[in-house]
Amino acid sequence: MLRVNLHTKVLGALLLLSLVPLILLLFSSHHSLRLVEDLLRQRTTETLDTQSTKALEKRTQMVAEQVSAFLQQVEGNLLDLALLNPTQDNYLRFNNNHQREIWYRSGTNENPIEIREAVPLYSELAFVDTKGREQLRIVAGKPCNYLRNLTDPYQTTYPYEDYFYQASRLASGEVWATRLHGWYVARDEQLQGAATPLDAVEGHQYTGVVRFATPVYVDGEWQGVAVLSLDHRHLMTFTQHISPIDDEDTVFPSYESGNYAFMFDDEGWMLTHPKFWNIRGFDNSGELVPPYTVDTPQEVIDAGRIPFNLLTSGFIHPNYPEAARLVRKGESGVLSTVNVGGSHKIMAYAPISYPRGVYQQLGVFGGITIGAEIDLFHLPATSTALLIQNEINNYLTQSWFVISATVIFVAFVAYLLSSSMVRPIQQLTEGTRKMIGGRQQRVKVDVKSNDEVGVLADSFNHMVDDLSSRRERLLRTMQALRRSRKEIISERNFKNTVFENIETGVITFNSERRVTSANGPACRILDMPRHAKTPTKTELFSGWPELTEVLDDWFSNGMSRKSGSCRLYVPMDRKGRKLTYRMALFPLSFRKQEGWLLTIEDLTERVSMRLQMARMDRLASLGRMSAGIAHEVRNPLTGVSLLLDELHDRLLGQQADQTLIRKALGEIERLETLVTEMLRFSSVKTPKLSSGSVAAVLHDSVFLIRKQCQQQQIEIIEDIPADLADVMLDTDRLKQVVLNLVNNALDSMPQGGTLDIRAEQLKSDILISIADTGEGISSDQLPLVFEPFYTTKGQGTGLGLSICYNIISEHGGDIQIDSVVQQGTTIRITLPLATANVSTIYETA
């Protein structure tokens, strides 16, 4: 082996130390410059994209604010119209004074022309009297002699419009706004053979209105309703001319490019769009065309009858319904989407604030979205990033050339001097790599040298031995930790399973009365979504003031470990339903941390079952007693009646005595009626259930009482669809229920009123509602109305509603009553569908 002295080795090392910095400088410079390039490109792109995004969002917000201000302007115009004397000249002058410019295309597909002209804001103005009859109507700027009765929804322009009814219920100065009503334009009707909406100049245009109505009062007396019908074209002007990429307006946007804007309402329906067949509309039969969904038949899609609703368009892109939900919350922002045509877009959205009419629940009219195709949207940022990349590449090319030449020169000079020193260093490096890689537990470096490198090798070997011993001890410790961890996880999972699967809600509090945990049943009982973050006490009990009051009372009374536990049944009313919860608070101590354990149980069904069983026992006892009394009383009554009738015939010529006897006979007849009702109530008849139509029973019942309603000046409102599904019913007994309830309603309206009879099909039931505008029933009497012999009329047997309750129960249904004094009473009956629960109905019967 060639021996080289230390001086030679040091010389070689010095040369190597000269070479390494050059190589490191080469790679470090390249890496650093690439990092700087990536950082500059990223920051520049982010900055430009952020500015573009904010600008797009700000522009969307400005358009939304303009629409909101425009709606407020329409509302102000309506209130001005309500102050005018409803004459034809005044309304024509008002129509001519309220115009706005629109910009649209005309001509032919081959030679389109652009037109700007001022057109009236309102396609229709009307004044309706208090009986719902139009007294004055201006259509398209001209008087219309065809005046309608708006109390009949079929006489409105678009069937089922109820703006007169809604406005008649408002106070002076209040405004009712409707949704967009218009005739639907299918795809072929707009395109008329053109390839795209941009080319379809000769196609059908969408026509529609948004109606604004307000009651008119003169000297405190209601005179009628003033109505303005906003022309849909004026809504289109807010979005149709927007070009998202530049500041120049366009007469009509290109849908295929993805650069366009549209407007939608608070229900997600499209209000303005380049594709008219995406806009909400009614067909020729007056039915609202269903929205485009994932279940839309292919033949409907091919026919182009696919109006767009953002809330049902998640199958196209999930951010469409997300944008609609955020707008409904009053939020604005930016999302990425893909439209039906396949264009990838950046879409900004903003809510249109307007809390009137059908929009008052959410406080928003709808939303504005402005979309830009992604590549064009990122074009400024992409161009800037490419310029930075080219400059950096030129600089790196020059740097690589200079540093490479220097590296080659230094390597050539130091090559011969460094070769003898590299070998032992390579051995040490290889041993170090093996230790780092863990491929060998003990690595020996065999360097036969007495110089500093040999000493270094010996020190390395000692270090390897020491590290190997420590590694073995560490592995044994890690194995013990793994076993302990498995045991802890197993115990924790068992406790979590028990904690989350018991029926009782469990909530724990620390010593500061803050919630530290709440299991799933507790969140379900308190009707709160389960989140990863533990809710606060206020959030957990936000909708339960009764529970909060009990808990605060327990805490405020100084409950401690010594005072033991507290238990209490808490009754509550929620949405007309009586609930009963059981609360219990226990002190607890865990690892020197004090706190409390609260349990909550929903005992509503248990309490309801107990009350129902008590009522059934009470009704059974009362039925048996009624039957016994009726049988014992009926025979003597018959005898007394016959004797009084004979005595009446013998007292001919004695009018005073005969009058007394006739009154006695009338009282006996009333008593016999009571006995008959008691026998009917106490008798248990098996209902003859068969599949039948609820609509037929309701129509027959209405026919029987129509004459009486006319005599009492009572208006009947029927809403009974003919296509209701069949239910299992006993026709005669169900008709008895309907007639009994209708007669009660008529008795409560001696001075006339409105009788509203409706039926609708739910998921698995038929819902029947009978509402009147009579005297109503006080809240303290409502719980007693289904009790036998209880009446609020001062006469009668008091068995009618109790018999109705029994008959509906025999049908497997349910009957509920709501009433407000001096406003009226509503009775709701639910009957299960014939295909939903036939076996249950027969068992109940």
Short mmCIF file of C-alpha atoms in Angstrom, two decimals, residues 44-263:
data_model
loop_
_atom_site.label_atom_id
_atom_site.label_comp_id
_atom_site.label_asym_id
_atom_site.label_seq_id
_atom_site.Cartn_x
_atom_site.Cartn_y
_atom_site.Cartn_z
CA THR A 44 -47.13 37.62 -8.62
CA THR A 45 -49.78 35.14 -9.74
CA GLU A 46 -51.47 35.19 -6.34
CA THR A 47 -51.41 38.99 -6.21
CA LEU A 48 -52.80 39.44 -9.70
CA ASP A 49 -55.37 36.67 -9.23
CA THR A 50 -56.37 38.11 -5.86
CA GLN A 51 -56.78 41.57 -7.37
CA SER A 52 -58.77 40.12 -10.27
CA THR A 53 -60.90 38.04 -7.89
CA LYS A 54 -61.59 41.02 -5.62
CA ALA A 55 -62.40 43.17 -8.63
CA LEU A 56 -64.79 40.51 -9.97
CA GLU A 57 -66.41 40.08 -6.54
CA LYS A 58 -66.65 43.87 -6.08
CA ARG A 59 -68.24 44.23 -9.49
CA THR A 60 -70.75 41.50 -8.60
CA GLN A 61 -71.57 43.25 -5.32
CA MET A 62 -72.05 46.55 -7.15
CA VAL A 63 -74.49 44.94 -9.62
CA ALA A 64 -76.35 43.29 -6.72
CA GLU A 65 -76.58 46.64 -4.92
CA GLN A 66 -77.85 48.26 -8.14
CA VAL A 67 -80.59 45.62 -8.44
CA SER A 68 -81.47 46.07 -4.75
CA ALA A 69 -81.70 49.85 -5.22
CA PHE A 70 -83.75 49.30 -8.37
CA LEU A 71 -86.24 47.12 -6.44
CA GLN A 72 -86.46 49.80 -3.75
CA GLN A 73 -87.15 52.32 -6.53
CA VAL A 74 -89.96 50.11 -7.86
CA GLU A 75 -91.36 49.89 -4.32
CA GLY A 76 -91.26 53.70 -4.07
CA ASN A 77 -93.03 53.99 -7.43
CA LEU A 78 -95.74 51.65 -6.17
CA LEU A 79 -96.31 53.75 -3.05
CA ASP A 80 -96.49 56.87 -5.26
CA LEU A 81 -99.07 55.12 -7.45
CA ALA A 82 -101.13 54.24 -4.35
CA LEU A 83 -101.42 57.97 -3.57
CA LEU A 84 -102.94 58.76 -6.98
CA ASN A 85 -106.66 58.84 -7.62
CA PRO A 86 -107.24 55.56 -9.57
CA THR A 87 -108.30 57.06 -12.89
CA GLN A 88 -107.29 56.05 -16.38
CA ASP A 89 -105.56 59.36 -17.12
CA ASN A 90 -103.53 59.27 -13.90
CA TYR A 91 -102.38 55.71 -14.53
CA LEU A 92 -101.50 56.37 -18.18
CA ARG A 93 -99.53 59.46 -17.18
CA PHE A 94 -97.74 57.45 -14.45
CA ASN A 95 -96.88 54.73 -16.98
CA ASN A 96 -95.44 57.22 -19.49
CA ASN A 97 -93.36 58.99 -16.81
CA HIS A 98 -91.64 55.78 -15.67
CA GLN A 99 -89.48 54.50 -18.50
CA ARG A 100 -85.97 53.08 -18.74
CA GLU A 101 -83.59 52.44 -21.60
CA ILE A 102 -82.98 48.88 -22.83
CA TRP A 103 -80.33 47.72 -25.31
CA TYR A 104 -81.21 44.76 -27.49
CA ARG A 105 -80.71 43.11 -30.86
CA SER A 106 -83.11 43.10 -33.78
CA GLY A 107 -83.03 42.34 -37.46
CA THR A 108 -82.08 38.88 -38.74
CA ASN A 109 -79.56 36.24 -37.73
CA GLU A 110 -77.42 37.16 -40.72
CA ASN A 111 -77.75 40.95 -40.29
CA PRO A 112 -78.37 41.79 -36.64
CA ILE A 113 -78.75 45.40 -35.55
CA GLU A 114 -78.46 46.97 -32.11
CA ILE A 115 -81.26 49.14 -30.75
CA ARG A 116 -81.34 51.37 -27.70
CA GLU A 117 -84.74 52.72 -26.70
CA ALA A 118 -86.66 53.81 -23.62
CA VAL A 119 -89.56 51.49 -22.73
CA PRO A 120 -92.00 51.62 -19.79
CA LEU A 121 -90.74 50.03 -16.59
CA TYR A 122 -94.06 48.30 -16.03
CA SER A 123 -95.83 46.11 -18.55
CA GLU A 124 -99.03 46.28 -16.51
CA LEU A 125 -100.65 48.67 -13.97
CA ALA A 126 -103.91 47.85 -12.18
CA PHE A 127 -106.21 48.96 -9.40
CA VAL A 128 -108.26 46.20 -7.71
CA ASP A 129 -111.21 46.93 -5.43
CA THR A 130 -111.77 45.30 -2.05
CA LYS A 131 -113.77 42.46 -3.63
CA GLY A 132 -110.88 41.49 -5.89
CA ARG A 133 -112.30 42.95 -9.10
CA GLU A 134 -110.03 45.02 -11.33
CA GLN A 135 -111.45 48.52 -11.74
CA LEU A 136 -108.63 49.84 -13.91
CA ARG A 137 -105.95 48.07 -15.93
CA ILE A 138 -103.19 49.41 -18.18
CA VAL A 139 -101.43 46.78 -20.35
CA ALA A 140 -98.45 47.64 -22.58
CA GLY A 141 -99.18 51.35 -22.12
CA LYS A 142 -102.83 51.11 -23.24
CA PRO A 143 -106.14 50.79 -21.31
CA CYS A 144 -107.49 47.23 -21.19
CA ASN A 145 -111.22 46.64 -21.12
CA TYR A 146 -110.88 43.04 -19.99
CA LEU A 147 -111.14 43.34 -16.19
CA ARG A 148 -110.79 40.24 -14.04
CA ASN A 149 -111.87 38.91 -10.65
CA LEU A 150 -108.54 38.18 -8.94
CA THR A 151 -110.14 36.20 -6.11
CA ASP A 152 -110.31 33.41 -8.68
CA PRO A 153 -106.66 32.38 -9.26
CA TYR A 154 -107.55 30.92 -12.66
CA GLN A 155 -108.41 34.40 -13.93
CA THR A 156 -104.91 35.75 -13.29
CA THR A 157 -102.44 36.01 -16.16
CA TYR A 158 -100.41 33.14 -14.81
CA PRO A 159 -102.65 30.66 -12.92
CA TYR A 160 -102.49 30.52 -9.15
CA GLU A 161 -101.26 34.11 -8.66
CA ASP A 162 -102.32 35.28 -5.17
CA TYR A 163 -100.86 38.78 -5.02
CA PHE A 164 -104.25 40.41 -4.40
CA TYR A 165 -104.96 38.13 -1.44
CA GLN A 166 -101.48 38.69 0.02
CA ALA A 167 -101.59 42.47 -0.44
CA SER A 168 -105.08 42.70 1.08
CA ARG A 169 -103.66 41.38 4.34
CA LEU A 170 -100.99 44.08 4.59
CA ALA A 171 -101.10 47.30 6.55
CA SER A 172 -100.93 50.71 4.90
CA GLY A 173 -97.51 51.41 3.37
CA GLU A 174 -96.49 47.72 3.22
CA VAL A 175 -95.60 46.07 -0.09
CA TRP A 176 -96.00 42.52 -1.37
CA ALA A 177 -93.56 41.32 -4.06
CA THR A 178 -94.03 38.10 -6.05
CA ARG A 179 -91.66 35.76 -7.82
CA LEU A 180 -90.96 36.00 -11.54
CA HIS A 181 -93.93 34.82 -13.62
CA GLY A 182 -93.51 34.27 -17.35
CA TRP A 183 -94.21 31.84 -20.16
CA TYR A 184 -91.43 29.29 -20.59
CA VAL A 185 -89.23 29.54 -23.71
CA ALA A 186 -87.84 26.18 -24.83
CA ARG A 187 -84.44 25.81 -26.50
CA ASP A 188 -85.78 25.38 -30.05
CA GLU A 189 -88.07 28.38 -29.58
CA GLN A 190 -85.11 30.65 -28.80
CA LEU A 191 -82.60 29.20 -31.27
CA GLN A 192 -85.00 28.84 -34.26
CA GLY A 193 -82.33 26.85 -36.08
CA ALA A 194 -79.38 28.99 -34.92
CA ALA A 195 -76.31 27.24 -33.50
CA THR A 196 -75.94 29.29 -30.29
CA PRO A 197 -77.95 31.89 -28.32
CA LEU A 198 -75.50 34.53 -29.57
CA ASP A 199 -76.55 33.77 -33.17
CA ALA A 200 -80.30 33.53 -32.39
CA VAL A 201 -81.47 37.07 -33.12
CA GLU A 202 -84.82 36.02 -34.63
CA GLY A 203 -85.76 33.57 -31.83
CA HIS A 204 -88.50 33.97 -29.25
CA GLN A 205 -87.82 36.40 -26.41
CA TYR A 206 -88.66 35.66 -22.80
CA THR A 207 -91.55 37.75 -21.43
CA GLY A 208 -92.39 37.87 -17.75
CA VAL A 209 -93.19 40.10 -14.79
CA VAL A 210 -92.45 40.52 -11.09
CA ARG A 211 -95.56 41.94 -9.43
CA PHE A 212 -95.53 44.54 -6.64
CA ALA A 213 -98.80 45.20 -4.77
CA THR A 214 -99.83 47.41 -1.83
CA PRO A 215 -103.15 48.14 -0.13
CA VAL A 216 -104.69 51.58 -0.72
CA TYR A 217 -106.22 53.36 2.25
CA VAL A 218 -108.16 56.63 2.18
CA ASP A 219 -108.98 58.23 5.55
CA GLY A 220 -108.25 54.92 7.23
CA GLU A 221 -110.66 52.99 4.96
CA TRP A 222 -109.31 50.23 2.71
CA GLN A 223 -110.19 51.08 -0.90
CA GLY A 224 -108.41 48.29 -2.74
CA VAL A 225 -104.97 47.24 -4.01
CA ALA A 226 -102.59 48.99 -6.43
CA VAL A 227 -100.45 46.68 -8.59
CA LEU A 228 -97.28 47.29 -10.65
CA SER A 229 -95.96 44.50 -12.91
CA LEU A 230 -92.22 45.04 -13.50
CA ASP A 231 -91.19 44.17 -17.07
CA HIS A 232 -88.64 41.32 -16.98
CA ARG A 233 -86.53 43.03 -19.68
CA HIS A 234 -85.41 45.64 -17.15
CA LEU A 235 -83.99 42.88 -14.92
CA MET A 236 -82.15 41.43 -17.94
CA THR A 237 -80.32 44.74 -18.50
CA PHE A 238 -78.43 44.31 -15.21
CA THR A 239 -76.65 41.11 -16.36
CA GLN A 240 -77.01 40.83 -20.14
CA HIS A 241 -74.47 43.51 -21.05
CA ILE A 242 -71.68 42.56 -18.59
CA SER A 243 -68.32 41.49 -20.01
CA PRO A 244 -66.26 40.03 -17.12
CA ILE A 245 -62.87 40.21 -18.89
CA ASP A 246 -62.90 43.90 -19.74
CA ASP A 247 -64.85 47.01 -18.86
CA GLU A 248 -66.61 47.29 -22.21
CA ASP A 249 -70.33 46.38 -22.30
CA THR A 250 -71.75 43.95 -24.83
CA VAL A 251 -75.23 43.86 -26.29
CA PHE A 252 -75.45 40.06 -25.77
CA PRO A 253 -72.88 37.76 -24.11
CA SER A 254 -71.38 34.55 -25.48
CA TYR A 255 -72.49 31.57 -23.40
CA GLU A 256 -69.94 29.23 -25.02
CA SER A 257 -67.02 31.40 -23.83
CA GLY A 258 -68.16 31.18 -20.21
CA ASN A 259 -67.83 34.98 -19.88
CA TYR A 260 -71.32 36.08 -18.87
CA ALA A 261 -73.46 36.97 -15.86
CA PHE A 262 -76.86 35.78 -14.65
CA MET A 263 -79.36 36.44 -11.86
#
